[in-house]
CSV table of C-alpha atoms in Angstrom, one decimal:
chain,number,residue,atom,x,y,z
A,1,MET,CA,145.8,-56.4,136.0
A,2,SER,CA,143.0,-58.3,136.1
A,3,SER,CA,141.4,-59.8,132.9
A,4,ALA,CA,138.2,-57.7,133.3
A,5,ALA,CA,140.8,-54.5,133.4
A,6,MET,CA,142.2,-55.7,130.2
A,7,ALA,CA,139.2,-56.2,128.4
A,8,LEU,CA,137.7,-52.5,129.1
A,9,PRO,CA,137.7,-50.1,125.9
A,10,PRO,CA,140.2,-47.3,125.9
A,11,THR,CA,139.5,-43.7,127.2
A,12,ALA,CA,142.1,-42.2,125.3
A,13,ASP,CA,143.3,-41.5,121.6
A,14,ILE,CA,140.2,-43.0,120.1
A,15,ASN,CA,140.2,-40.5,117.4
A,16,VAL,CA,144.0,-40.3,117.1
A,17,ALA,CA,145.2,-42.4,113.9
A,18,GLN,CA,149.2,-42.1,114.3
A,19,VAL,CA,151.6,-39.9,116.6
A,20,THR,CA,154.9,-39.0,114.7
A,21,SER,CA,157.9,-37.6,116.8
A,22,LEU,CA,159.4,-34.6,115.5
A,23,VAL,CA,162.9,-33.5,115.7
A,24,SER,CA,163.7,-30.9,118.5
A,25,PRO,CA,164.1,-27.0,117.9
A,26,ARG,CA,167.6,-27.5,119.0
A,27,GLN,CA,168.3,-30.1,116.4
A,28,ILE,CA,166.9,-28.1,113.5
A,29,LYS,CA,168.7,-25.1,114.8
A,30,ILE,CA,172.5,-27.2,114.8
A,31,ALA,CA,171.6,-28.1,111.4
A,32,GLN,CA,170.3,-24.8,110.1
A,33,PRO,CA,172.2,-22.2,112.4
A,34,LEU,CA,171.6,-18.3,112.5
A,35,SER,CA,174.3,-17.0,110.5
A,36,VAL,CA,176.3,-13.5,111.3
A,37,ALA,CA,174.2,-11.6,108.3
A,38,ALA,CA,170.8,-12.9,109.3
A,39,HIS,CA,171.5,-12.2,113.0
A,40,HIS,CA,172.1,-8.6,112.1
A,41,THR,CA,169.3,-8.3,110.1
A,42,VAL,CA,166.8,-9.5,112.7
A,43,LEU,CA,168.4,-7.2,115.5
A,44,ASP,CA,168.7,-4.4,113.2
A,45,ALA,CA,164.8,-4.7,112.0
A,46,ARG,CA,163.4,-5.4,115.3
A,47,ALA,CA,164.9,-2.3,116.9
A,48,ALA,CA,164.1,-0.1,113.7
A,49,ILE,CA,160.2,-1.4,113.9
A,50,GLY,CA,160.5,-0.5,117.6
A,51,ARG,CA,161.7,3.0,116.8
A,52,ILE,CA,158.7,3.2,114.1
A,53,LEU,CA,156.1,2.5,116.5
A,54,ASP,CA,157.3,4.8,118.9
A,55,GLY,CA,157.8,7.8,116.7
A,56,SER,CA,161.4,8.1,116.8
A,57,ASP,CA,162.2,7.0,113.4
A,58,LYS,CA,160.2,8.7,111.0
A,59,ARG,CA,159.7,5.9,108.3
A,60,MET,CA,156.8,3.8,107.6
A,61,LEU,CA,156.8,0.0,108.2
A,62,ALA,CA,155.7,-1.8,105.0
A,63,VAL,CA,155.1,-5.7,105.4
A,64,VAL,CA,154.8,-6.6,101.7
A,65,GLY,CA,154.9,-10.4,100.6
A,66,PRO,CA,152.9,-13.3,99.4
A,67,CYS,CA,149.4,-14.4,101.4
A,68,SER,CA,151.0,-17.5,101.7
A,69,ILE,CA,154.5,-19.2,100.6
A,70,HIS,CA,153.9,-22.2,98.6
A,71,ASP,CA,157.0,-22.4,96.3
A,72,GLU,CA,160.7,-21.8,97.6
A,73,ALA,CA,162.1,-20.9,94.2
A,74,ALA,CA,159.5,-18.2,93.5
A,75,ALA,CA,159.9,-16.8,97.2
A,76,VAL,CA,163.4,-16.5,96.7
A,77,GLU,CA,163.0,-14.5,93.3
A,78,TYR,CA,160.2,-12.4,95.1
A,79,ALA,CA,162.6,-11.8,98.0
A,80,GLU,CA,165.6,-10.5,95.6
A,81,ARG,CA,163.6,-8.3,93.9
A,82,LEU,CA,162.1,-7.0,97.1
A,83,ALA,CA,165.7,-6.6,98.7
A,84,GLN,CA,166.7,-4.2,95.7
A,85,VAL,CA,163.6,-2.0,95.9
A,86,SER,CA,163.9,-2.0,99.9
A,87,ARG,CA,167.0,-0.3,99.3
A,88,ASP,CA,165.9,2.2,96.9
A,89,VAL,CA,163.2,3.2,99.2
A,90,SER,CA,164.8,2.8,102.6
A,91,ASP,CA,164.8,6.5,103.7
A,92,THR,CA,161.2,6.6,104.2
A,93,LEU,CA,159.9,2.8,104.2
A,94,LEU,CA,161.4,0.1,106.2
A,95,VAL,CA,160.3,-3.1,103.7
A,96,VAL,CA,159.7,-6.4,105.6
A,97,MET,CA,158.9,-9.2,103.7
A,98,ARG,CA,155.6,-11.2,104.3
A,99,VAL,CA,156.8,-14.8,104.6
A,100,TYR,CA,153.5,-16.9,106.0
A,101,PHE,CA,154.0,-20.4,106.7
A,102,GLU,CA,150.8,-21.6,108.2
A,103,LYS,CA,147.0,-20.7,107.0
A,104,PRO,CA,144.2,-20.7,109.4
A,105,ARG,CA,141.3,-21.9,107.9
A,106,THR,CA,137.6,-21.2,108.2
A,107,THR,CA,136.7,-24.6,107.6
A,108,THR,CA,139.2,-27.2,105.6
A,109,GLY,CA,141.9,-26.5,103.4
A,110,TRP,CA,145.5,-26.2,102.7
A,111,LYS,CA,147.2,-25.3,106.2
A,112,GLY,CA,150.3,-23.9,104.9
A,113,LEU,CA,154.1,-24.8,103.9
A,114,ILE,CA,154.9,-26.0,107.6
A,115,ASN,CA,151.9,-28.5,107.4
A,116,ASP,CA,151.9,-29.7,104.0
A,117,PRO,CA,155.2,-28.4,102.1
A,118,HIS,CA,154.7,-31.1,99.3
A,119,LEU,CA,151.0,-29.8,98.6
A,120,ASP,CA,149.7,-33.3,98.6
A,121,GLY,CA,148.4,-34.1,102.0
A,122,SER,CA,151.3,-36.1,103.0
A,123,PHE,CA,152.1,-33.6,106.1
A,124,ASP,CA,155.7,-33.8,106.2
A,125,MET,CA,155.7,-31.4,109.1
A,126,GLU,CA,159.6,-31.8,109.9
A,127,GLY,CA,160.2,-31.3,106.3
A,128,GLY,CA,158.0,-28.2,106.3
A,129,ILE,CA,159.9,-26.8,109.4
A,130,THR,CA,163.2,-27.5,107.7
A,131,LEU,CA,162.1,-25.9,104.3
A,132,ALA,CA,160.7,-22.9,106.4
A,133,ARG,CA,163.8,-22.4,108.3
A,134,ARG,CA,166.1,-22.6,105.1
A,135,LEU,CA,164.1,-20.0,103.4
A,136,LEU,CA,164.2,-17.7,106.2
A,137,LEU,CA,167.8,-17.8,106.5
A,138,LYS,CA,168.4,-17.2,102.8
A,139,ILE,CA,166.1,-14.1,103.0
A,140,ASN,CA,167.5,-12.6,106.1
A,141,ASP,CA,171.1,-13.3,104.6
A,142,MET,CA,170.0,-11.0,101.9
A,143,GLY,CA,169.6,-8.3,104.5
A,144,LEU,CA,165.7,-8.5,104.0
A,145,PRO,CA,164.2,-8.8,107.5
A,146,ALA,CA,161.1,-11.5,107.5
A,147,GLY,CA,157.7,-11.0,109.2
A,148,THR,CA,154.9,-14.0,109.7
A,149,GLU,CA,151.7,-14.7,111.7
A,150,MET,CA,152.2,-17.1,114.4
A,151,LEU,CA,149.7,-19.8,114.4
A,152,ASP,CA,150.8,-22.8,116.2
A,153,PRO,CA,152.2,-21.9,119.4
A,154,ILE,CA,154.7,-24.7,119.0
A,155,THR,CA,156.1,-23.2,115.8
A,156,PRO,CA,157.9,-20.0,117.3
A,157,GLN,CA,160.7,-22.8,118.9
A,158,TYR,CA,161.8,-23.5,115.6
A,159,ILE,CA,161.9,-20.2,113.5
A,160,ALA,CA,161.3,-17.1,115.8
A,161,ASP,CA,164.8,-16.3,115.7
A,162,LEU,CA,164.8,-15.6,112.2
A,163,VAL,CA,161.6,-13.3,112.5
A,164,SER,CA,161.6,-9.7,112.9
A,165,TRP,CA,157.8,-8.8,113.2
A,166,VAL,CA,154.8,-11.1,113.8
A,167,ALA,CA,151.1,-10.8,113.4
A,168,ILE,CA,148.4,-12.3,115.5
A,169,GLY,CA,145.4,-13.0,113.0
A,170,ALA,CA,141.8,-12.0,113.1
A,171,ARG,CA,140.7,-15.6,113.8
A,172,THR,CA,142.9,-16.1,116.8
A,173,ILE,CA,143.0,-12.8,118.3
A,174,GLU,CA,140.4,-14.0,121.2
A,175,SER,CA,142.7,-17.0,122.0
A,176,GLN,CA,144.3,-16.7,125.4
A,177,THR,CA,146.8,-19.5,124.0
A,178,HIS,CA,147.9,-16.5,121.5
A,179,ARG,CA,148.2,-13.8,124.0
A,180,GLN,CA,150.0,-16.2,126.3
A,181,MET,CA,152.7,-16.8,123.1
A,182,ALA,CA,152.8,-13.0,122.0
A,183,SER,CA,153.7,-12.0,125.9
A,184,GLY,CA,157.0,-14.2,125.4
A,185,LEU,CA,157.9,-13.4,121.4
A,186,SER,CA,161.3,-11.5,120.9
A,187,MET,CA,160.0,-9.4,118.3
A,188,PRO,CA,157.1,-6.4,117.7
A,189,VAL,CA,153.7,-8.2,117.3
A,190,GLY,CA,150.8,-6.8,115.5
A,191,TYR,CA,147.2,-7.7,116.5
A,192,LYS,CA,144.4,-7.5,113.9
A,193,ASN,CA,141.1,-6.5,114.6
A,194,ALA,CA,138.5,-9.7,114.5
A,195,THR,CA,137.0,-10.8,111.4
A,196,ASP,CA,133.4,-9.0,112.2
A,197,GLY,CA,135.6,-5.7,112.3
A,198,ASP,CA,135.6,-5.4,116.2
A,199,LEU,CA,138.4,-3.5,117.4
A,200,GLN,CA,138.1,-4.6,121.2
A,201,THR,CA,139.6,-8.1,120.8
A,202,ALA,CA,142.4,-6.9,119.4
A,203,ILE,CA,142.9,-4.1,122.1
A,204,ASP,CA,142.1,-6.6,124.7
A,205,ALA,CA,145.0,-9.1,123.2
A,206,MET,CA,147.3,-6.2,122.9
A,207,LYS,CA,147.0,-5.3,126.8
A,208,SER,CA,146.8,-8.9,127.7
A,209,SER,CA,150.4,-9.7,125.9
A,210,ARG,CA,152.1,-7.1,127.4
A,211,SER,CA,151.8,-8.4,131.0
A,212,PRO,CA,153.8,-11.7,132.0
A,213,HIS,CA,152.1,-14.8,131.4
A,214,SER,CA,152.9,-18.8,132.5
A,215,PHE,CA,151.7,-21.5,130.0
A,216,LEU,CA,152.6,-24.8,128.8
A,217,GLY,CA,154.7,-25.1,125.9
A,218,ILE,CA,158.3,-26.9,124.5
A,219,ASP,CA,161.7,-26.4,125.3
A,220,ASP,CA,164.7,-26.3,123.0
A,221,ASP,CA,164.9,-30.0,123.4
A,222,GLY,CA,161.0,-30.6,122.6
A,223,ARG,CA,160.2,-31.6,126.1
A,224,THR,CA,156.8,-30.2,127.5
A,225,ALA,CA,157.6,-27.1,129.8
A,226,VAL,CA,156.2,-24.5,131.8
A,227,ILE,CA,156.9,-21.1,129.7
A,228,LYS,CA,156.8,-17.7,132.1
A,229,THR,CA,157.1,-14.7,129.9
A,230,ARG,CA,158.2,-11.1,131.0
A,231,GLY,CA,155.3,-9.7,128.5
A,232,ASN,CA,155.8,-7.9,125.1
A,233,LYS,CA,155.6,-4.1,125.4
A,234,VAL,CA,156.4,-3.8,121.8
A,235,GLY,CA,152.9,-4.0,119.7
A,236,HIS,CA,150.4,-2.3,117.7
A,237,LEU,CA,146.7,-2.6,116.4
A,238,ILE,CA,146.1,-3.7,112.6
A,239,LEU,CA,143.3,-2.7,110.7
A,240,ARG,CA,142.1,-5.2,108.5
A,241,GLY,CA,138.3,-4.3,107.8
A,242,GLY,CA,135.6,-6.5,108.7
A,243,ARG,CA,132.4,-8.0,107.7
A,244,SER,CA,131.0,-4.1,107.9
A,245,GLY,CA,133.4,-3.1,105.4
A,246,PRO,CA,136.9,-1.4,105.3
A,247,ASN,CA,138.2,0.4,108.2
A,248,PHE,CA,141.3,2.4,106.8
A,249,SER,CA,139.3,5.8,106.4
A,250,ALA,CA,140.3,9.0,108.5
A,251,ALA,CA,137.1,8.4,110.6
A,252,SER,CA,138.1,4.5,111.1
A,253,VAL,CA,141.8,5.6,112.1
A,254,ALA,CA,140.5,8.4,114.6
A,255,ASP,CA,138.1,5.7,116.0
A,256,ALA,CA,140.8,3.3,116.5
A,257,LEU,CA,143.0,6.0,118.0
A,258,THR,CA,140.8,7.1,120.4
A,259,ARG,CA,140.1,3.5,121.7
A,260,LEU,CA,143.6,3.1,121.9
A,261,SER,CA,144.3,5.9,123.9
A,262,LYS,CA,141.3,5.1,126.6
A,263,ALA,CA,142.9,1.8,126.9
A,264,GLY,CA,146.5,3.4,127.8
A,265,LEU,CA,147.8,1.5,125.0
A,266,PRO,CA,150.6,3.1,122.2
A,267,THR,CA,148.7,4.5,119.4
A,268,GLY,CA,151.1,3.1,116.2
A,269,LEU,CA,148.6,1.8,113.8
A,270,MET,CA,149.1,-0.2,110.7
A,271,VAL,CA,146.5,-0.9,107.9
A,272,ASP,CA,146.3,-4.0,106.3
A,273,CYS,CA,145.7,-3.3,102.6
A,274,SER,CA,144.0,-6.7,101.8
A,275,HIS,CA,141.3,-8.9,103.4
A,276,ALA,CA,138.2,-6.7,104.2
A,277,ASN,CA,140.2,-3.8,103.3
A,278,SER,CA,140.1,-4.8,99.8
A,279,SER,CA,136.9,-6.7,99.8
A,280,LYS,CA,139.3,-9.4,98.6
A,281,GLN,CA,139.7,-8.1,95.3
A,282,TYR,CA,143.6,-7.5,95.0
A,283,ARG,CA,143.4,-4.4,92.9
A,284,ASN,CA,141.5,-2.5,95.7
A,285,GLN,CA,144.8,-3.0,97.7
A,286,ALA,CA,146.3,0.0,95.8
A,287,VAL,CA,143.0,2.1,97.0
A,288,ALA,CA,143.8,1.3,100.6
A,289,TRP,CA,147.8,1.9,100.1
A,290,LYS,CA,147.2,5.3,98.6
A,291,ASP,CA,144.7,6.7,100.9
A,292,VAL,CA,146.9,5.6,103.9
A,293,ILE,CA,150.0,7.2,102.6
A,294,ALA,CA,147.7,10.4,101.8
A,295,GLN,CA,146.6,10.4,105.6
A,296,ARG,CA,150.3,10.2,106.6
A,297,LYS,CA,151.4,13.0,104.6
A,298,ALA,CA,148.6,15.0,105.7
A,299,GLY,CA,150.4,14.7,109.0
A,300,ASN,CA,149.0,11.4,110.6
A,301,ARG,CA,152.0,10.2,112.3
A,302,ASP,CA,150.3,7.5,114.3
A,303,LEU,CA,149.6,5.6,111.1
A,304,THR,CA,152.9,3.7,111.3
A,305,GLY,CA,152.7,1.0,108.8
A,306,LEU,CA,151.1,-1.1,106.0
A,307,LEU,CA,150.6,-4.6,105.0
A,308,VAL,CA,150.1,-5.8,101.4
A,309,GLU,CA,149.5,-9.2,99.9
A,310,SER,CA,151.9,-9.5,96.9
A,311,ASN,CA,153.4,-12.1,94.8
A,312,LEU,CA,155.5,-12.5,91.3
A,313,ASN,CA,152.1,-12.4,89.5
A,314,ASP,CA,148.8,-11.0,90.0
A,315,GLY,CA,145.6,-12.7,91.4
A,316,ASN,CA,145.4,-16.4,92.7
A,317,GLN,CA,144.8,-20.0,91.5
A,318,PRO,CA,142.7,-22.9,92.2
A,319,PHE,CA,143.8,-25.4,94.9
A,320,PRO,CA,144.1,-28.4,95.6
A,321,ARG,CA,145.4,-29.3,92.3
A,322,PRO,CA,148.5,-31.3,90.8
A,323,VAL,CA,151.7,-29.3,91.5
A,324,SER,CA,152.7,-29.7,88.0
A,325,GLU,CA,149.8,-27.5,86.8
A,326,LEU,CA,150.2,-24.3,89.2
A,327,ARG,CA,151.6,-21.4,87.5
A,328,TYR,CA,154.8,-20.1,88.9
A,329,GLY,CA,154.6,-17.0,91.4
A,330,VAL,CA,150.6,-16.9,91.7
A,331,SER,CA,149.2,-17.6,95.0
A,332,ILE,CA,147.2,-20.7,96.0
A,333,THR,CA,145.5,-18.9,98.6
A,334,ASP,CA,143.9,-15.1,98.8
A,335,GLU,CA,144.6,-12.8,95.9
A,336,CYS,CA,147.9,-10.9,95.6
A,337,ILE,CA,148.9,-7.7,93.5
A,338,GLY,CA,151.7,-8.8,91.1
A,339,TRP,CA,155.4,-7.6,91.2
A,340,GLU,CA,154.8,-4.5,88.8
A,341,MET,CA,151.9,-3.0,90.8
A,342,THR,CA,154.2,-4.0,94.4
A,343,GLN,CA,157.2,-2.0,92.9
A,344,GLU,CA,154.7,1.3,91.7
A,345,LEU,CA,153.1,1.3,95.0
A,346,LEU,CA,156.4,1.1,96.8
A,347,LEU,CA,158.0,3.8,94.7
A,348,TRP,CA,155.0,6.0,94.7
A,349,GLY,CA,154.8,5.7,98.7
A,350,HIS,CA,158.6,6.6,98.8
A,351,GLU,CA,158.2,9.7,96.7
A,352,GLN,CA,154.8,10.8,98.6
A,353,LEU,CA,156.4,10.6,101.7
A,354,LYS,CA,159.7,12.4,100.8
A,355,GLN,CA,157.6,15.2,99.9
A,356,ALA,CA,155.9,15.0,103.5
A,357,ASP,CA,159.3,15.6,105.1
């Protein structure tokens, strides 16, 4: 190479400060293999969710848990409590624990346990992936299925074998990358309406993800690969409200069902009781929950699921702050209902649905 060429400034990685190699998915899975108990939990839950969505299982799906996981001990305690209640209501509700490890941010902020597991800006992502997989194993070993939002398209290779239900979020629902990813996922997928309340983007995403795709990803050894998918036929719309307000009313539900039918898509619907459907006020989640259960009790079998943000203790707390100052079992992202209200809503919903039968 000539001295003139060597003196030229770089044209790549100008704003990249560091590149750190990551352990491969295969290595993570060898170190933390899928147990027999977890294997049964995942397969049984995925099949049951599919039956709920097609109406052959008359129960409702209830995805319940923290807005985001930031403390392993609190998450395990929550899972132990939820596993017990889930057995008590299993005749009418299939309970899946919400176990969210990645958080989309409108601007900046803590991006979740996988990105920053120590909550200190160190971004030990290998530690985060290891911790996420360990926690999923513990939860599934209790017989409690887990659901999460898949945000980074690399993440599924590390944890998807332990996940029974997935959401594509309101901020990524327009993304081709996420639609392609969803088309290759092995579990049922829920598609949230956009943050402005628009349903069409979610309907388009659901339709797209049912078709085969080819895209760039990584294989089990961490190598860049072309991923070819078959398309994921098991999916549903999630109504989460928008800037225009809540969308869980009977009129909003009827409109969503009409639009799904016109698009030739399955009409199973989930209502997210948090976000815009609660005006981000945790107490309002109970209003949405009870309204949807009442609609289901009145005969609307297309209402097949509910999503609730719940933690050991209610509300949330400011973050970032020193980890030593954090209150145990309190969300560091969106407001959550506490355990007492969670148990009350699950048991109330169970009794109402029993009467409907």
